[in-house]
Structures are given as C-alpha cells and as structure tokens.
XYZ file of N, CA, C and O in Angstrom:
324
model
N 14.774 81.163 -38.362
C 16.089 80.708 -38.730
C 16.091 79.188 -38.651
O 15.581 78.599 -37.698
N 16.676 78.566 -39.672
C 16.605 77.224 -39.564
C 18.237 76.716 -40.038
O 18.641 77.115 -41.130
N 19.087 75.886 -39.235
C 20.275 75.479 -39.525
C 20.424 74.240 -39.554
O 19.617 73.584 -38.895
N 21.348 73.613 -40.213
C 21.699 72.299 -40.206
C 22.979 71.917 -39.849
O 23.908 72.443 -40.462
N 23.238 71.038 -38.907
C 24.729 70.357 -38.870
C 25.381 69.222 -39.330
O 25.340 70.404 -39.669
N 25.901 68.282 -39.684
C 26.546 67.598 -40.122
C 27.759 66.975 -40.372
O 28.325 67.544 -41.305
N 28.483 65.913 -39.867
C 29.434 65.158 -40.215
C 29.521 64.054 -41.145
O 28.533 63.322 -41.203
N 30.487 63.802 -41.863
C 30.423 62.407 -42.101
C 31.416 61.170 -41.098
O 31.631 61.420 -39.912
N 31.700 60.478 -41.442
C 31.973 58.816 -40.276
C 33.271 59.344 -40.267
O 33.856 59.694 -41.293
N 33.822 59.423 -38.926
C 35.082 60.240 -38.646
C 35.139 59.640 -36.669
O 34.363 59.457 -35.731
N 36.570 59.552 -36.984
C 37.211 58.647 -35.547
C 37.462 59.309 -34.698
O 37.876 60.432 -34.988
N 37.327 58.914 -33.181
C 37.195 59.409 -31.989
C 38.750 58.943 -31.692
O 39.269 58.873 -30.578
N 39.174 58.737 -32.567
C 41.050 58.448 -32.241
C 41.993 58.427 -32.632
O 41.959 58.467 -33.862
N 43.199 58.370 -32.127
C 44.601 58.922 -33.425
C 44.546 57.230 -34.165
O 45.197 57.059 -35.195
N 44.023 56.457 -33.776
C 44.723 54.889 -34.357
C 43.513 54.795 -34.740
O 43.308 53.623 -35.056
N 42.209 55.698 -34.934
C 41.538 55.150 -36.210
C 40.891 53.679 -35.643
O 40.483 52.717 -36.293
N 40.934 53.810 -34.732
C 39.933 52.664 -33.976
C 38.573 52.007 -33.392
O 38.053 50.925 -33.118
N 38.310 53.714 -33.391
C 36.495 53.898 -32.661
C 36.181 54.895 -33.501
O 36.773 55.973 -33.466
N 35.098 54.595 -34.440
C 34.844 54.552 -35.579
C 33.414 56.066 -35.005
O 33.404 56.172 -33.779
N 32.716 56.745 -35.499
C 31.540 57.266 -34.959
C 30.943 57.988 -36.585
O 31.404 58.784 -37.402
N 29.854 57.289 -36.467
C 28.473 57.383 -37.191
C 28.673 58.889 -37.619
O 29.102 59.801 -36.912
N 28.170 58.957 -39.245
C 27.801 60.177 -39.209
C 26.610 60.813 -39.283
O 25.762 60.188 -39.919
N 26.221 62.019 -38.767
C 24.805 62.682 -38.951
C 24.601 63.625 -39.552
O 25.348 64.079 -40.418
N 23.320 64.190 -39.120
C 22.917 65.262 -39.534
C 21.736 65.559 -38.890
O 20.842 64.732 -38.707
N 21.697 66.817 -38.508
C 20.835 67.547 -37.169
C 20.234 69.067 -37.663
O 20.993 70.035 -37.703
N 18.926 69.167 -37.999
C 18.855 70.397 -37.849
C 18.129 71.359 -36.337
O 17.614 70.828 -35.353
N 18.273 72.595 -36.534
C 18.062 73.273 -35.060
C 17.254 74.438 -36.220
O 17.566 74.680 -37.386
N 15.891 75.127 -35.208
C 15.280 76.098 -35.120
C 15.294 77.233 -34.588
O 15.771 77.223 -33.453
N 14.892 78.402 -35.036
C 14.753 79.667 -34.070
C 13.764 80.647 -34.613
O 13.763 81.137 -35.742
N 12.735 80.906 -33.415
C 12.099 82.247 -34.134
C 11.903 82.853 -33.171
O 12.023 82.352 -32.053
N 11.331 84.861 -33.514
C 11.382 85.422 -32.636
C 10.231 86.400 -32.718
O 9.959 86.294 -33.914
N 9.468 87.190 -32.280
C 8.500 88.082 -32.800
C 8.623 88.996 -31.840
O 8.703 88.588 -30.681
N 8.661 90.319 -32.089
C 8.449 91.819 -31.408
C 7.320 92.045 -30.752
O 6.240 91.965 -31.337
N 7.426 92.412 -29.229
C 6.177 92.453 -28.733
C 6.032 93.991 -28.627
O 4.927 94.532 -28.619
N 7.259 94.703 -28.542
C 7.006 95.924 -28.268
C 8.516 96.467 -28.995
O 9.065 95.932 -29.958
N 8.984 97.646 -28.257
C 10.090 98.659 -28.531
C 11.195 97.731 -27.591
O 12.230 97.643 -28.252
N 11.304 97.162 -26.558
C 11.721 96.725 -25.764
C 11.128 94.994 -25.211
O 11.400 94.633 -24.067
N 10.495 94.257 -25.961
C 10.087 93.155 -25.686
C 10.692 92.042 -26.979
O 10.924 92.253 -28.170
N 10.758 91.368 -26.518
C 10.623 89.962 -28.027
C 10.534 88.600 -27.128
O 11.138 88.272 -26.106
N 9.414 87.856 -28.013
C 9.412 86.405 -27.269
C 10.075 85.477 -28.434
O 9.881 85.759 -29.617
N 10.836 84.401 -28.062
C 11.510 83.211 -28.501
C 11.344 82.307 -28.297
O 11.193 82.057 -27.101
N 11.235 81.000 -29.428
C 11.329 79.901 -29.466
C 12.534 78.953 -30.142
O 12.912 79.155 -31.296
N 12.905 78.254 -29.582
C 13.867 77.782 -29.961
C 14.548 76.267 -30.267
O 15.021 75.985 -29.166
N 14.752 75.509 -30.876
C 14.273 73.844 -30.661
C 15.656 73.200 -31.402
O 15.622 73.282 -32.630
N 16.672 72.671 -30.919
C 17.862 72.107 -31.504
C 18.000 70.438 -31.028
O 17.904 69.796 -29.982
N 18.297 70.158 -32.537
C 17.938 68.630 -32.946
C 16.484 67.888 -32.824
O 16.203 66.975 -32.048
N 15.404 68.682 -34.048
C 14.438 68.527 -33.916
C 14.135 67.392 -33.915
O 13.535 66.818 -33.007
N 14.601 66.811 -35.176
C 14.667 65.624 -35.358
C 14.434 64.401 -34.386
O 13.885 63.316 -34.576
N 15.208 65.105 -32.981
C 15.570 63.712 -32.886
C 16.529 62.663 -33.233
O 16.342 61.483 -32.936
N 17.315 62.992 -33.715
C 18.292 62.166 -34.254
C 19.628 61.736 -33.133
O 20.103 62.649 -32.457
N 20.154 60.400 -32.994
C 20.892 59.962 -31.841
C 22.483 60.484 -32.705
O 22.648 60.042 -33.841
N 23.335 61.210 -32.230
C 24.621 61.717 -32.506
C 25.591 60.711 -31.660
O 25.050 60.356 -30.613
N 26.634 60.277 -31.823
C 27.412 59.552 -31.010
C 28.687 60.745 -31.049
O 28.899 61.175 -32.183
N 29.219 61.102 -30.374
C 30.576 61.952 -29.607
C 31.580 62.094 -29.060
O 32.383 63.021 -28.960
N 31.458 60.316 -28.396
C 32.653 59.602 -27.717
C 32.478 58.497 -28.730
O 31.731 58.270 -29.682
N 33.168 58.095 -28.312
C 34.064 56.059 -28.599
C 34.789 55.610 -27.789
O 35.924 56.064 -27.930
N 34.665 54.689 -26.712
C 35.882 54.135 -26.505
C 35.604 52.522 -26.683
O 34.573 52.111 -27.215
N 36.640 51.648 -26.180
C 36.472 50.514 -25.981
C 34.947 49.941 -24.667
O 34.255 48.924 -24.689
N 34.945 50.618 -24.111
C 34.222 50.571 -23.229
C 32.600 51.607 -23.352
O 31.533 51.197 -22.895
N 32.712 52.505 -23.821
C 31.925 53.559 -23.655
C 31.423 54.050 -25.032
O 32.360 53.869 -25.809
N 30.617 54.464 -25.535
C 29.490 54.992 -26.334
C 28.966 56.262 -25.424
O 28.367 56.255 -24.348
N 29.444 57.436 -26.314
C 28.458 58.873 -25.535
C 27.862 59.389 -26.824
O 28.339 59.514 -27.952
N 26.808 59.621 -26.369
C 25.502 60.010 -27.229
C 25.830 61.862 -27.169
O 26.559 62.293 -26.276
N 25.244 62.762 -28.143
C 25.223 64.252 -27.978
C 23.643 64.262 -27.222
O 23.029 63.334 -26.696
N 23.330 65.475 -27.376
C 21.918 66.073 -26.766
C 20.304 65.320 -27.571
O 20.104 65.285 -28.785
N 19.644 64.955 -26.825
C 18.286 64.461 -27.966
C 17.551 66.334 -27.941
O 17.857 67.491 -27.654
N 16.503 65.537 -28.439
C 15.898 67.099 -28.843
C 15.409 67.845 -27.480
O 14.605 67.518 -26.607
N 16.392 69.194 -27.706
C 15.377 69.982 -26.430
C 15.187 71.652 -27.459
O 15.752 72.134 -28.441
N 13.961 72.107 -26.441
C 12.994 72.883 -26.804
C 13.503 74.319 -25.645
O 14.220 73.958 -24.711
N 13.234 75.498 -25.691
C 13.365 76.444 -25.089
C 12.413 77.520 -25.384
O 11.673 77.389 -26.359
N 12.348 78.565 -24.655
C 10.873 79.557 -25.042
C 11.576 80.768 -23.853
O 12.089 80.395 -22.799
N 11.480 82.187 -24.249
C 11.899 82.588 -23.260
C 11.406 84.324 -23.811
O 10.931 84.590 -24.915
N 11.644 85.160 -22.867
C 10.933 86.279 -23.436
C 12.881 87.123 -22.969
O 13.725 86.801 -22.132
N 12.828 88.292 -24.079
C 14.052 89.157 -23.702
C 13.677 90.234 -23.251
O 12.697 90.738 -23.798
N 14.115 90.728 -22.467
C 13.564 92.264 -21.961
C 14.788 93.414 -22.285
O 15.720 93.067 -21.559
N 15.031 94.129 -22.736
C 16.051 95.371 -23.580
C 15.505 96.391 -22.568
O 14.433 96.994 -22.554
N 16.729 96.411 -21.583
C 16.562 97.928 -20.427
C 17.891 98.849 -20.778
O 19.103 98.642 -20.828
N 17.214 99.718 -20.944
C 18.202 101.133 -21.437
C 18.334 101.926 -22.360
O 17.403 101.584 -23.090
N 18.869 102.811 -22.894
C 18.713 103.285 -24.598
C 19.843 102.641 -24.972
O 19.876 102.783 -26.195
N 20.979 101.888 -24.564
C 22.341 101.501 -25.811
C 21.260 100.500 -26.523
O 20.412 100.104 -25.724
N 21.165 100.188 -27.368
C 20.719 98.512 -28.298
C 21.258 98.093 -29.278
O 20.894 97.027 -29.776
C-alpha cells in the first residue's frame, strides 16, 4: 500500500498571519502471510523525509514527524477473524 498526503499554503490562524508551507508526504505499508494465523509488517510514513510545519506562532515553528520506520509481526488467537 502506498499513500500520499498533501496540503497546499494554508494559515495556522483566524487573522491569516502565520502563514505554513505546503507539502506533500508519502507513507508505505506491506505485509506477507506467514501462516493461517501469522503476518509480518513493514511500515514507513514520510519516507521522504520531507520537513512539514504544523504550528506557527510569532514565536514558535513546530515541525510534524521526520521519517519513522516500524516492523512488527501480528499474531491472530482464536477462530473469530
């Protein structure tokens, strides 16, 4: 699975004052069957790399997430699925 996000330049305020960059971010996912009851995952959002800004103020600049990575195995106990 591969997604993309995106804004364009849009204000962190009612008076249109603190202005914030627009982006674009894509995120990953894959998964493979190990069994009846197994699957391992990988997972990676804002591959890129790309710096997102989220706040504005007069004072302050907040950045979103840089790229993080995840890996994890699911385990399915029971018969509901």
């Amino acid at each position: 699975n591969i997604q993309g996000h995106g804004s364009s330049a849009q204000f962190d305020d009612d008076a249109n004052a603190f202005l914030l960059n627009r982006f674009f971010t894509v995120d990953i996912y894959g998964s493979r069957n190990l069994g009846p009851n197994l699957e391992f995952y990988v997972a990676g959002e804002n591959v890129a790399n790309k710096q997102v800004q989220v706040t504005r103020t007069a004072a302050l600049l907040g950045l979103g997430m840089p790229r993080s990575v995840r890996a994890g195995v699911i385990v399915r106990i029971g018969a509901g699925r």
